[in-house]
mmCIF file of C-alpha atoms and ligand atoms in Angstrom:
data_model
loop_
_atom_site.group_PDB
_atom_site.id
_atom_site.type_symbol
_atom_site.label_atom_id
_atom_site.label_comp_id
_atom_site.label_asym_id
_atom_site.label_seq_id
_atom_site.Cartn_x
_atom_site.Cartn_y
_atom_site.Cartn_z
ATOM 1 C CA MET A 1 77.122 126.572 133.353
ATOM 2 C CA LYS A 2 74.423 129.026 132.280
ATOM 3 C CA LEU A 3 73.008 128.531 128.810
ATOM 4 C CA SER A 4 74.010 132.046 127.733
ATOM 5 C CA LYS A 5 77.629 131.320 128.658
ATOM 6 C CA ILE A 6 77.618 128.052 126.778
ATOM 7 C CA ILE A 7 76.227 129.771 123.692
ATOM 8 C CA ALA A 8 78.776 132.586 123.943
ATOM 9 C CA GLY A 9 81.541 130.053 124.428
ATOM 10 C CA SER A 10 80.489 127.978 121.476
ATOM 11 C CA LEU A 11 80.164 131.112 119.338
ATOM 12 C CA ILE A 12 83.776 132.011 120.089
ATOM 13 C CA ALA A 13 84.861 128.441 119.449
ATOM 14 C CA GLY A 14 82.832 128.524 116.238
ATOM 15 C CA ILE A 15 84.607 131.631 115.023
ATOM 16 C CA MET A 16 88.019 130.187 115.792
ATOM 17 C CA LEU A 17 87.236 126.839 114.246
ATOM 18 C CA SER A 18 85.839 128.266 111.039
ATOM 19 C CA ASN A 19 89.452 128.930 110.095
ATOM 20 C CA PHE A 20 89.987 125.224 110.297
ATOM 21 C CA ALA A 21 86.882 124.043 108.487
ATOM 22 C CA VAL A 22 87.779 121.032 106.391
ATOM 23 C CA ALA A 23 85.959 118.397 104.436
ATOM 24 C CA ASP A 24 85.265 115.026 105.974
ATOM 25 C CA ASP A 25 84.743 113.008 102.849
ATOM 26 C CA ASP A 26 85.822 109.627 104.128
ATOM 27 C CA LYS A 27 82.751 107.578 104.888
ATOM 28 C CA SER A 28 84.525 104.249 104.526
ATOM 29 C CA SER A 29 85.335 101.605 107.074
ATOM 30 C CA TYR A 30 84.505 103.274 110.363
ATOM 31 C CA LEU A 31 86.006 101.252 113.193
ATOM 32 C CA ASN A 32 86.974 98.428 110.938
ATOM 33 C CA HIS A 33 90.028 98.009 113.120
ATOM 34 C CA LYS A 34 90.913 97.886 116.784
ATOM 35 C CA THR A 35 93.125 100.565 118.290
ATOM 36 C CA SER A 36 95.315 100.452 121.363
ATOM 37 C CA VAL A 37 98.045 102.619 122.834
ATOM 38 C CA PHE A 38 101.185 101.846 124.810
ATOM 39 C CA TYR A 39 104.637 103.226 125.568
ATOM 40 C CA VAL A 40 108.027 101.588 125.019
ATOM 41 C CA GLY A 41 111.551 102.355 126.218
ATOM 42 C CA GLY A 42 112.043 104.940 128.908
ATOM 43 C CA LYS A 43 113.966 104.787 132.140
ATOM 44 C CA TYR A 44 113.425 106.252 135.565
ATOM 45 C CA VAL A 45 116.006 108.974 136.066
ATOM 46 C CA GLY A 46 116.854 111.405 138.814
ATOM 47 C CA GLU A 47 117.238 111.338 142.552
ATOM 48 C CA LYS A 48 115.793 108.407 144.437
ATOM 49 C CA GLY A 49 112.246 109.178 145.458
ATOM 50 C CA LYS A 50 111.937 111.998 142.890
ATOM 51 C CA GLU A 51 112.333 110.019 139.672
ATOM 52 C CA LEU A 52 110.925 111.023 136.313
ATOM 53 C CA MET A 53 110.709 108.800 133.251
ATOM 54 C CA GLN A 54 112.799 109.753 130.230
ATOM 55 C CA GLY A 55 113.081 108.401 126.693
ATOM 56 C CA GLN A 56 109.742 106.597 126.448
ATOM 57 C CA MET A 57 107.941 106.546 123.104
ATOM 58 C CA TYR A 58 104.198 106.755 122.461
ATOM 59 C CA VAL A 59 102.922 103.964 120.217
ATOM 60 C CA GLU A 60 99.460 103.719 118.687
ATOM 61 C CA LYS A 61 98.552 100.330 117.265
ATOM 62 C CA TRP A 62 95.808 99.718 114.717
ATOM 63 C CA THR A 63 94.821 96.128 114.122
ATOM 64 C CA PRO A 64 92.606 95.263 111.150
ATOM 65 C CA LYS A 65 89.847 92.694 111.604
ATOM 66 C CA ASN A 66 91.670 90.444 109.202
ATOM 67 C CA ILE A 67 95.452 90.696 109.426
ATOM 68 C CA SER A 68 96.294 89.475 105.952
ATOM 69 C CA GLN A 69 99.889 90.726 105.777
ATOM 70 C CA LYS A 70 102.782 88.847 107.344
ATOM 71 C CA TYR A 71 104.640 91.782 108.896
ATOM 72 C CA PRO A 72 103.282 94.910 110.570
ATOM 73 C CA LEU A 73 104.366 98.409 109.545
ATOM 74 C CA VAL A 74 106.050 100.766 112.008
ATOM 75 C CA LEU A 75 105.476 104.343 110.842
ATOM 76 C CA ILE A 76 108.011 106.904 112.092
ATOM 77 C CA HIS A 77 107.459 110.604 111.352
ATOM 78 C CA GLY A 78 110.039 113.316 110.649
ATOM 79 C CA ALA A 79 111.099 116.625 112.240
ATOM 80 C CA ALA A 80 108.387 118.931 113.638
ATOM 81 C CA GLN A 81 105.870 116.139 112.969
ATOM 82 C CA THR A 82 104.034 113.580 115.072
ATOM 83 C CA SER A 83 102.042 110.498 114.113
ATOM 84 C CA THR A 84 99.218 112.782 112.984
ATOM 85 C CA ASN A 85 101.055 112.664 109.621
ATOM 86 C CA TRP A 86 99.533 109.238 108.985
ATOM 87 C CA LEU A 87 95.976 110.080 110.019
ATOM 88 C CA THR A 88 93.412 112.195 108.165
ATOM 89 C CA THR A 89 95.081 114.618 105.724
ATOM 90 C CA PRO A 90 94.772 118.340 106.568
ATOM 91 C CA ASP A 91 92.047 118.662 103.909
ATOM 92 C CA GLY A 92 90.050 115.795 105.375
ATOM 93 C CA ARG A 93 90.962 112.888 103.106
ATOM 94 C CA LYS A 94 91.979 109.370 104.032
ATOM 95 C CA GLY A 95 95.534 109.029 105.317
ATOM 96 C CA TRP A 96 98.100 106.262 105.043
ATOM 97 C CA ALA A 97 97.131 104.668 108.371
ATOM 98 C CA GLN A 98 93.593 103.955 107.189
ATOM 99 C CA TYR A 99 94.842 102.853 103.772
ATOM 100 C CA PHE A 100 97.378 100.347 105.063
ATOM 101 C CA VAL A 101 95.052 98.943 107.709
ATOM 102 C CA GLU A 102 92.474 98.357 104.953
ATOM 103 C CA GLN A 103 95.173 96.459 103.058
ATOM 104 C CA GLY A 104 95.438 94.085 106.009
ATOM 105 C CA TYR A 105 98.532 95.495 107.697
ATOM 106 C CA GLU A 106 98.761 95.821 111.427
ATOM 107 C CA ILE A 107 100.310 99.242 111.979
ATOM 108 C CA TYR A 108 102.217 100.946 114.768
ATOM 109 C CA MET A 109 102.486 104.738 114.731
ATOM 110 C CA VAL A 110 104.899 106.454 117.097
ATOM 111 C CA ASP A 111 105.505 109.923 118.437
ATOM 112 C CA GLN A 112 109.284 110.221 118.764
ATOM 113 C CA PRO A 113 110.525 110.415 122.378
ATOM 114 C CA ALA A 114 110.441 113.990 123.747
ATOM 115 C CA ARG A 115 107.775 114.897 121.142
ATOM 116 C CA GLY A 116 103.978 114.993 120.921
ATOM 117 C CA ARG A 117 102.526 112.506 123.373
ATOM 118 C CA SER A 118 106.005 111.364 124.485
ATOM 119 C CA ALA A 119 107.152 113.497 127.415
ATOM 120 C CA TRP A 120 109.805 116.204 127.029
ATOM 121 C CA HIS A 121 111.279 117.258 130.373
ATOM 122 C CA PRO A 122 112.753 120.772 130.366
ATOM 123 C CA SER A 123 115.268 119.852 133.067
ATOM 124 C CA ILE A 124 116.723 116.681 131.561
ATOM 125 C CA ASP A 125 115.949 116.605 127.828
ATOM 126 C CA GLY A 126 117.814 118.787 125.362
ATOM 127 C CA LYS A 127 116.739 122.084 123.829
ATOM 128 C CA LEU A 128 113.986 122.278 121.228
ATOM 129 C CA ARG A 129 113.808 123.832 117.781
ATOM 130 C CA ASN A 130 110.786 125.135 115.889
ATOM 131 C CA PHE A 131 109.843 125.473 112.217
ATOM 132 C CA SER A 132 107.998 128.738 111.569
ATOM 133 C CA ALA A 133 104.944 128.818 109.316
ATOM 134 C CA THR A 134 107.040 130.503 106.616
ATOM 135 C CA THR A 135 109.703 127.803 106.826
ATOM 136 C CA ILE A 136 107.043 125.118 106.434
ATOM 137 C CA SER A 137 105.609 126.921 103.372
ATOM 138 C CA LYS A 138 109.043 127.286 101.784
ATOM 139 C CA MET A 139 110.254 123.771 102.477
ATOM 140 C CA PHE A 140 107.105 121.654 102.380
ATOM 141 C CA THR A 141 103.859 123.149 101.153
ATOM 142 C CA ALA A 142 104.516 126.007 98.705
ATOM 143 C CA SER A 143 108.116 125.689 97.489
ATOM 144 C CA GLU A 144 107.002 126.794 94.010
ATOM 145 C CA GLN A 145 106.033 130.267 95.262
ATOM 146 C CA PHE A 146 109.447 131.343 96.587
ATOM 147 C CA LYS A 147 112.479 132.511 94.657
ATOM 148 C CA ASN A 148 116.042 131.264 94.942
ATOM 149 C CA GLN A 149 115.284 127.911 96.435
ATOM 150 C CA TRP A 150 116.519 124.614 94.951
ATOM 151 C CA PRO A 151 116.224 123.991 91.182
ATOM 152 C CA GLN A 152 113.261 121.566 91.397
ATOM 153 C CA ALA A 153 111.201 123.747 93.771
ATOM 154 C CA TYR A 154 109.050 125.292 91.016
ATOM 155 C CA LYS A 155 107.680 121.905 89.913
ATOM 156 C CA HIS A 156 105.636 121.499 93.082
ATOM 157 C CA SER A 157 101.884 121.113 92.450
ATOM 158 C CA GLN A 158 100.519 118.353 94.696
ATOM 159 C CA TRP A 159 99.872 120.232 97.955
ATOM 160 C CA PRO A 160 96.118 120.688 98.521
ATOM 161 C CA GLY A 161 95.471 124.437 98.703
ATOM 162 C CA SER A 162 97.819 127.408 98.494
ATOM 163 C CA GLY A 163 100.219 126.096 101.122
ATOM 164 C CA ARG A 164 100.333 129.522 102.805
ATOM 165 C CA GLN A 165 99.157 130.989 106.101
ATOM 166 C CA GLY A 166 95.436 131.796 106.007
ATOM 167 C CA ASP A 167 94.584 128.907 103.715
ATOM 168 C CA PRO A 168 92.408 126.555 105.803
ATOM 169 C CA VAL A 169 94.286 123.422 104.753
ATOM 170 C CA PHE A 170 97.662 124.987 105.481
ATOM 171 C CA ASP A 171 96.439 126.301 108.840
ATOM 172 C CA GLN A 172 95.154 122.856 109.692
ATOM 173 C CA PHE A 173 98.531 121.312 108.814
ATOM 174 C CA TYR A 174 100.515 123.984 110.625
ATOM 175 C CA ALA A 175 98.366 123.471 113.719
ATOM 176 C CA SER A 176 99.799 119.930 113.878
ATOM 177 C CA GLN A 177 103.442 121.055 113.926
ATOM 178 C CA VAL A 178 105.360 120.743 117.182
ATOM 179 C CA GLU A 179 108.847 121.475 118.457
ATOM 180 C CA SER A 180 111.562 118.829 118.072
ATOM 181 C CA LEU A 181 114.795 118.136 119.928
ATOM 182 C CA LYS A 182 117.461 120.412 118.518
ATOM 183 C CA SER A 183 120.354 117.970 118.813
ATOM 184 C CA HIS A 184 120.548 115.392 116.024
ATOM 185 C CA VAL A 185 122.712 113.218 118.270
ATOM 186 C CA GLU A 186 120.077 113.242 120.995
ATOM 187 C CA SER A 187 117.194 112.571 118.566
ATOM 188 C CA SER A 188 119.099 109.754 116.879
ATOM 189 C CA THR A 189 119.937 108.120 120.195
ATOM 190 C CA VAL A 190 116.477 108.275 121.745
ATOM 191 C CA VAL A 191 114.643 107.063 118.639
ATOM 192 C CA ARG A 192 117.132 104.224 118.039
ATOM 193 C CA ASP A 193 116.750 103.008 121.624
ATOM 194 C CA ALA A 194 112.969 103.326 121.761
ATOM 195 C CA GLY A 195 112.670 101.809 118.266
ATOM 196 C CA ALA A 196 114.722 98.791 119.360
ATOM 197 C CA ALA A 197 112.541 98.454 122.467
ATOM 198 C CA LEU A 198 109.446 98.524 120.258
ATOM 199 C CA LEU A 199 110.765 95.706 118.047
ATOM 200 C CA ASP A 200 111.729 93.679 121.119
ATOM 201 C CA LYS A 201 108.094 93.899 122.144
ATOM 202 C CA ILE A 202 106.321 93.361 118.814
ATOM 203 C CA GLY A 203 108.845 91.229 116.873
ATOM 204 C CA GLU A 204 109.543 91.324 113.146
ATOM 205 C CA ALA A 205 108.290 94.405 111.314
ATOM 206 C CA ILE A 206 108.738 96.688 108.319
ATOM 207 C CA LEU A 207 109.859 100.257 109.061
ATOM 208 C CA VAL A 208 108.402 103.232 107.207
ATOM 209 C CA THR A 209 110.551 106.312 107.774
ATOM 210 C CA HIS A 210 110.325 109.892 106.576
ATOM 211 C CA SER A 211 112.866 112.680 106.439
ATOM 212 C CA GLN A 212 114.478 113.115 109.882
ATOM 213 C CA SER A 213 113.519 109.561 110.826
ATOM 214 C CA GLY A 214 115.228 108.067 107.746
ATOM 215 C CA PRO A 215 118.583 107.826 109.538
ATOM 216 C CA PHE A 216 116.795 106.577 112.651
ATOM 217 C CA GLY A 217 115.470 103.663 110.605
ATOM 218 C CA TRP A 218 119.047 102.657 109.645
ATOM 219 C CA LEU A 219 119.964 102.862 113.338
ATOM 220 C CA VAL A 220 117.036 100.723 114.496
ATOM 221 C CA ALA A 221 117.920 98.152 111.807
ATOM 222 C CA ASP A 222 121.551 98.257 112.927
ATOM 223 C CA ALA A 223 120.436 97.586 116.498
ATOM 224 C CA ARG A 224 117.920 94.824 115.586
ATOM 225 C CA PRO A 225 118.886 93.511 112.120
ATOM 226 C CA ASN A 226 116.945 90.261 112.544
ATOM 227 C CA LEU A 227 113.708 92.003 113.417
ATOM 228 C CA VAL A 228 113.637 94.490 110.523
ATOM 229 C CA LYS A 229 112.168 92.702 107.501
ATOM 230 C CA GLY A 230 112.145 95.721 105.211
ATOM 231 C CA ILE A 231 112.478 99.504 105.160
ATOM 232 C CA VAL A 232 110.499 102.019 103.158
ATOM 233 C CA THR A 233 112.260 105.348 103.465
ATOM 234 C CA ILE A 234 110.878 108.589 102.098
ATOM 235 C CA GLU A 235 113.466 111.305 101.605
ATOM 236 C CA PRO A 236 115.712 110.394 104.545
ATOM 237 C CA SER A 237 117.841 113.214 105.978
ATOM 238 C CA GLY A 238 121.103 113.583 104.126
ATOM 239 C CA PRO A 239 123.218 113.911 102.124
ATOM 240 C CA PRO A 240 126.216 111.846 103.288
ATOM 241 C CA ILE A 241 129.220 113.638 104.820
ATOM 242 C CA LYS A 242 128.662 117.238 103.693
ATOM 243 C CA ASN A 243 125.663 119.252 102.568
ATOM 244 C CA LYS A 244 125.246 121.744 99.723
ATOM 245 C CA LYS A 245 126.893 124.506 101.748
ATOM 246 C CA GLY A 246 129.905 122.292 102.519
ATOM 247 C CA LYS A 247 128.880 121.874 106.147
ATOM 248 C CA ALA A 248 129.182 118.506 107.916
ATOM 249 C CA SER A 249 125.869 116.674 107.566
ATOM 250 C CA MET A 250 126.006 112.935 108.184
ATOM 251 C CA PRO A 251 129.494 112.123 109.502
ATOM 252 C CA TRP A 252 128.770 108.365 109.583
ATOM 253 C CA GLY A 253 127.582 108.497 105.965
ATOM 254 C CA ALA A 254 123.911 107.713 106.454
ATOM 255 C CA THR A 255 123.669 108.773 110.118
ATOM 256 C CA VAL A 256 124.934 111.269 112.672
ATOM 257 C CA ILE A 257 125.742 108.661 115.341
ATOM 258 C CA PRO A 258 127.729 105.411 114.994
ATOM 259 C CA MET A 259 126.681 102.455 112.868
ATOM 260 C CA LYS A 260 128.429 99.133 112.551
ATOM 261 C CA TYR A 261 130.753 99.035 109.542
ATOM 262 C CA SER A 262 132.974 96.167 108.471
ATOM 263 C CA PRO A 263 135.932 96.445 108.751
ATOM 264 C CA SER A 264 134.875 98.133 111.964
ATOM 265 C CA ILE A 265 135.602 101.713 112.906
ATOM 266 C CA SER A 266 135.182 103.622 116.128
ATOM 267 C CA ASN A 267 135.465 107.117 114.692
ATOM 268 C CA PRO A 268 133.848 108.473 111.521
ATOM 269 C CA ASN A 269 137.219 109.941 110.487
ATOM 270 C CA GLU A 270 138.215 106.364 109.742
ATOM 271 C CA LEU A 271 135.846 106.413 106.752
ATOM 272 C CA LYS A 272 137.994 107.362 103.753
ATOM 273 C CA VAL A 273 135.780 109.618 101.664
ATOM 274 C CA GLU A 274 135.995 111.690 98.508
ATOM 275 C CA GLU A 275 133.688 113.962 96.560
ATOM 276 C CA GLU A 276 132.743 112.683 93.126
ATOM 277 C CA LYS A 277 134.264 114.593 90.222
ATOM 278 C CA THR A 278 131.069 114.892 88.204
ATOM 279 C CA VAL A 279 127.346 115.174 88.760
ATOM 280 C CA ASP A 280 124.945 112.411 87.741
ATOM 281 C CA GLY A 281 122.646 114.760 85.814
ATOM 282 C CA PRO A 282 121.283 118.292 85.548
ATOM 283 C CA ASN A 283 120.217 119.980 88.804
ATOM 284 C CA LEU A 284 121.836 117.314 90.952
ATOM 285 C CA LEU A 285 124.502 117.810 93.584
ATOM 286 C CA LYS A 286 127.846 116.038 93.531
ATOM 287 C CA CYS A 287 127.999 113.172 95.981
ATOM 288 C CA TRP A 288 130.405 112.125 98.683
ATOM 289 C CA LYS A 289 131.358 108.477 98.580
ATOM 290 C CA GLN A 290 133.849 106.115 100.167
ATOM 291 C CA VAL A 291 137.222 105.501 98.600
ATOM 292 C CA GLU A 292 137.253 101.845 97.514
ATOM 293 C CA PRO A 293 137.430 99.329 99.043
ATOM 294 C CA ALA A 294 134.342 100.626 100.803
ATOM 295 C CA LYS A 295 133.501 99.589 104.348
ATOM 296 C CA LYS A 296 130.167 97.790 104.583
ATOM 297 C CA LEU A 297 127.101 98.494 106.670
ATOM 298 C CA VAL A 298 126.968 94.843 107.640
ATOM 299 C CA ASN A 299 123.649 94.897 109.449
ATOM 300 C CA LEU A 300 121.746 96.344 106.476
ATOM 301 C CA GLN A 301 122.959 93.803 103.901
ATOM 302 C CA ASN A 302 119.901 91.573 103.850
ATOM 303 C CA ILE A 303 117.099 94.052 104.339
ATOM 304 C CA PRO A 304 114.966 94.990 101.304
ATOM 305 C CA ILE A 305 114.900 98.796 101.065
ATOM 306 C CA LEU A 306 112.576 101.026 99.053
ATOM 307 C CA PHE A 307 113.885 104.605 98.834
ATOM 308 C CA ILE A 308 111.411 107.204 97.523
ATOM 309 C CA THR A 309 112.126 110.766 96.431
ATOM 310 C CA SER A 310 109.621 113.216 94.987
ATOM 311 C CA GLU A 311 110.000 115.421 91.937
ATOM 312 C CA SER A 312 110.116 118.837 93.553
ATOM 313 C CA SER A 313 111.249 118.374 97.149
ATOM 314 C CA TYR A 314 114.461 119.945 98.452
ATOM 315 C CA HIS A 315 115.660 116.320 98.591
ATOM 316 C CA ALA A 316 115.434 115.935 94.815
ATOM 317 C CA GLU A 317 118.924 117.317 94.285
ATOM 318 C CA TYR A 318 120.752 115.085 96.745
ATOM 319 C CA ASP A 319 118.840 111.939 97.729
ATOM 320 C CA HIS A 320 120.629 109.929 95.023
ATOM 321 C CA CYS A 321 123.800 110.546 97.046
ATOM 322 C CA THR A 322 122.318 108.840 100.107
ATOM 323 C CA SER A 323 121.057 105.985 97.948
ATOM 324 C CA LYS A 324 124.512 105.542 96.405
ATOM 325 C CA TRP A 325 126.214 105.693 99.806
ATOM 326 C CA LEU A 326 124.001 102.861 101.023
ATOM 327 C CA SER A 327 124.547 100.788 97.863
ATOM 328 C CA GLN A 328 128.304 101.215 97.994
ATOM 329 C CA ALA A 329 128.206 100.049 101.622
ATOM 330 C CA GLY A 330 126.293 96.934 100.560
ATOM 331 C CA ALA A 331 122.811 98.088 101.553
ATOM 332 C CA LYS A 332 121.048 97.487 98.248
ATOM 333 C CA ASN A 333 118.096 99.800 97.785
ATOM 334 C CA ASP A 334 115.475 100.440 95.162
ATOM 335 C CA PHE A 335 115.821 104.184 94.516
ATOM 336 C CA VAL A 336 112.585 105.493 93.012
ATOM 337 C CA ARG A 337 111.906 109.024 91.851
ATOM 338 C CA LEU A 338 108.150 109.521 91.860
ATOM 339 C CA GLU A 339 108.169 111.402 88.537
ATOM 340 C CA ASN A 340 109.653 108.304 86.907
ATOM 341 C CA ILE A 341 106.670 106.197 87.939
ATOM 342 C CA GLY A 342 104.120 108.727 86.727
ATOM 343 C CA MET A 343 103.618 110.849 89.841
ATOM 344 C CA LYS A 344 104.657 114.396 89.154
ATOM 345 C CA GLY A 345 104.777 117.533 91.249
ATOM 346 C CA ASN A 346 105.114 116.099 94.743
ATOM 347 C CA GLY A 347 106.977 117.871 97.527
ATOM 348 C CA HIS A 348 108.324 116.545 100.813
ATOM 349 C CA MET A 349 105.046 115.656 102.595
ATOM 350 C CA ILE A 350 103.880 112.988 100.163
ATOM 351 C CA MET A 351 101.691 111.208 102.711
ATOM 352 C CA LEU A 352 99.470 114.310 102.872
ATOM 353 C CA GLU A 353 99.459 115.495 99.272
ATOM 354 C CA LYS A 354 96.669 115.160 96.726
ATOM 355 C CA ASN A 355 97.901 111.833 95.353
ATOM 356 C CA ASN A 356 98.814 110.349 98.762
ATOM 357 C CA LEU A 357 96.799 107.178 98.213
ATOM 358 C CA GLU A 358 98.184 106.598 94.735
ATOM 359 C CA ILE A 359 101.667 106.647 96.275
ATOM 360 C CA ALA A 360 100.565 104.410 99.159
ATOM 361 C CA SER A 361 99.175 101.902 96.680
ATOM 362 C CA TRP A 362 102.458 101.858 94.755
ATOM 363 C CA ILE A 363 104.333 101.233 98.018
ATOM 364 C CA LYS A 364 101.931 98.430 98.907
ATOM 365 C CA ASN A 365 102.596 96.736 95.569
ATOM 366 C CA TRP A 366 106.345 97.076 96.105
ATOM 367 C CA LEU A 367 106.041 95.484 99.537
ATOM 368 C CA THR A 368 104.008 92.603 98.117
ATOM 369 C CA LYS A 369 106.615 91.942 95.440
ATOM 370 C CA ASN A 370 109.754 92.427 97.494
ATOM 371 C CA ILE A 371 109.060 91.210 100.999
ATOM 372 C CA LYS A 372 108.055 87.579 101.426
HETATM 373 C C1 LIG B 1 91.582 87.595 105.189
HETATM 374 O O1 LIG B 1 92.521 87.952 104.202
HETATM 375 C C2 LIG B 1 92.955 86.882 103.389
HETATM 376 C C3 LIG B 1 94.075 87.380 102.492
HETATM 377 O O2 LIG B 1 93.697 88.521 101.784
HETATM 378 C C4 LIG B 1 91.769 86.341 102.616
HETATM 379 O O3 LIG B 1 92.186 85.230 101.834
HETATM 380 C C5 LIG B 1 90.697 85.914 103.600
HETATM 381 O O4 LIG B 1 89.541 85.534 102.896
HETATM 382 C C6 LIG B 1 90.326 87.051 104.538
HETATM 383 N N1 LIG B 1 89.413 86.567 105.577
HETATM 384 C C7 LIG B 1 88.340 87.244 105.938
HETATM 385 C C8 LIG B 1 87.542 86.627 107.037
HETATM 386 O O5 LIG B 1 87.986 88.297 105.399
HETATM 387 C C1 LIG B 2 111.888 129.558 117.225
HETATM 388 O O1 LIG B 2 113.262 129.280 117.055
HETATM 389 C C2 LIG B 2 114.068 130.420 116.884
HETATM 390 C C3 LIG B 2 115.494 129.955 116.680
HETATM 391 O O2 LIG B 2 115.570 129.122 115.584
HETATM 392 C C4 LIG B 2 113.993 131.313 118.100
HETATM 393 O O3 LIG B 2 114.745 132.473 117.884
HETATM 394 C C5 LIG B 2 112.547 131.663 118.370
HETATM 395 O O4 LIG B 2 112.444 132.367 119.584
HETATM 396 C C6 LIG B 2 111.681 130.419 118.457
HETATM 397 N N1 LIG B 2 110.299 130.824 118.551
HETATM 398 C C7 LIG B 2 109.584 130.648 119.636
HETATM 399 C C8 LIG B 2 108.198 131.193 119.610
HETATM 400 O O5 LIG B 2 110.005 130.057 120.609
#
């Protein structure tokens, strides 16, 4: 290529990229770990001789020089996200991947099947949905700036930058957003199956789930109870049974697709449920629970679970309902509101917010205490 063309090209690239200029303030531990990539799950489908592979999941493994922790972490992102959530934050700070690898954890980061670096086939995978930039601002990055949202929305203060289009940090974050499978049944099924295949390959592990992948974590544990040594869930999709608008949300209580209950059921209508008569506190929603005697989620009984909810997320008004559903079904969980442990003003994307490493450190201490 002629020099003039290269210069012109790089000028254009320079103009475009200036929108995305971010700090790179992390000078620590370059290449202090080994990385490798592989895929799990997936089947050849289609006519003989013209097969495609469907359902496979991208996995990126980081191995610290000194693996000082007994179990690896499997990090599973939520809707519209990919495993970039765990890497550098949109304003250029250290992410959870680097933090946990420095703490001696081997980590596995996935892109859900049909998402990111895991193939989506227009002809055989289901339809996709998108989250517009405005939706992301309202729900995740700038909830405090919009009227008539949920009661805790105004408390949000931990997103770096304005959280709106045109802000370089927001633009950087929004650039990482991708489309997700529209069907919750399809998403649940493909992540459960690929998650089980991952554990079959790597053995015992601790799951870290966020938002949409919260229910997928329960499903992977249900499929491989002996391989899941703990679950850290951050604002898992919910609430049980019906949402704020009275629409069906999680028909199986904590999930959209079947889980093993005891006594066993084959249809979610066999769960006898009722709405609680009172709320647990101001600005909280009433919860749906089982009528006693409650059926038990037998495969989750012996798994230590940390359940984290932030002060100002849209989850703040209903996550206690999911926690209570799990507890009633025998899945004991440590339900922690961040504001009660001194971390105020967080929204839904806690792994990217200003105090992301403070939260990661708290999680690490919980893991050390609770998982032997
Ligand atoms: C590896 O980590 C363990 C546990 O933290 C520590 O006792 C040991 O000294 C470390 N080894 C090396 C070579 O850094
Ligand atoms: C995003 O999704 C909406 C439906 O939720 C759809 O109407 C719109 O066309 C989609 N946007 C793009 C660019 O595909």
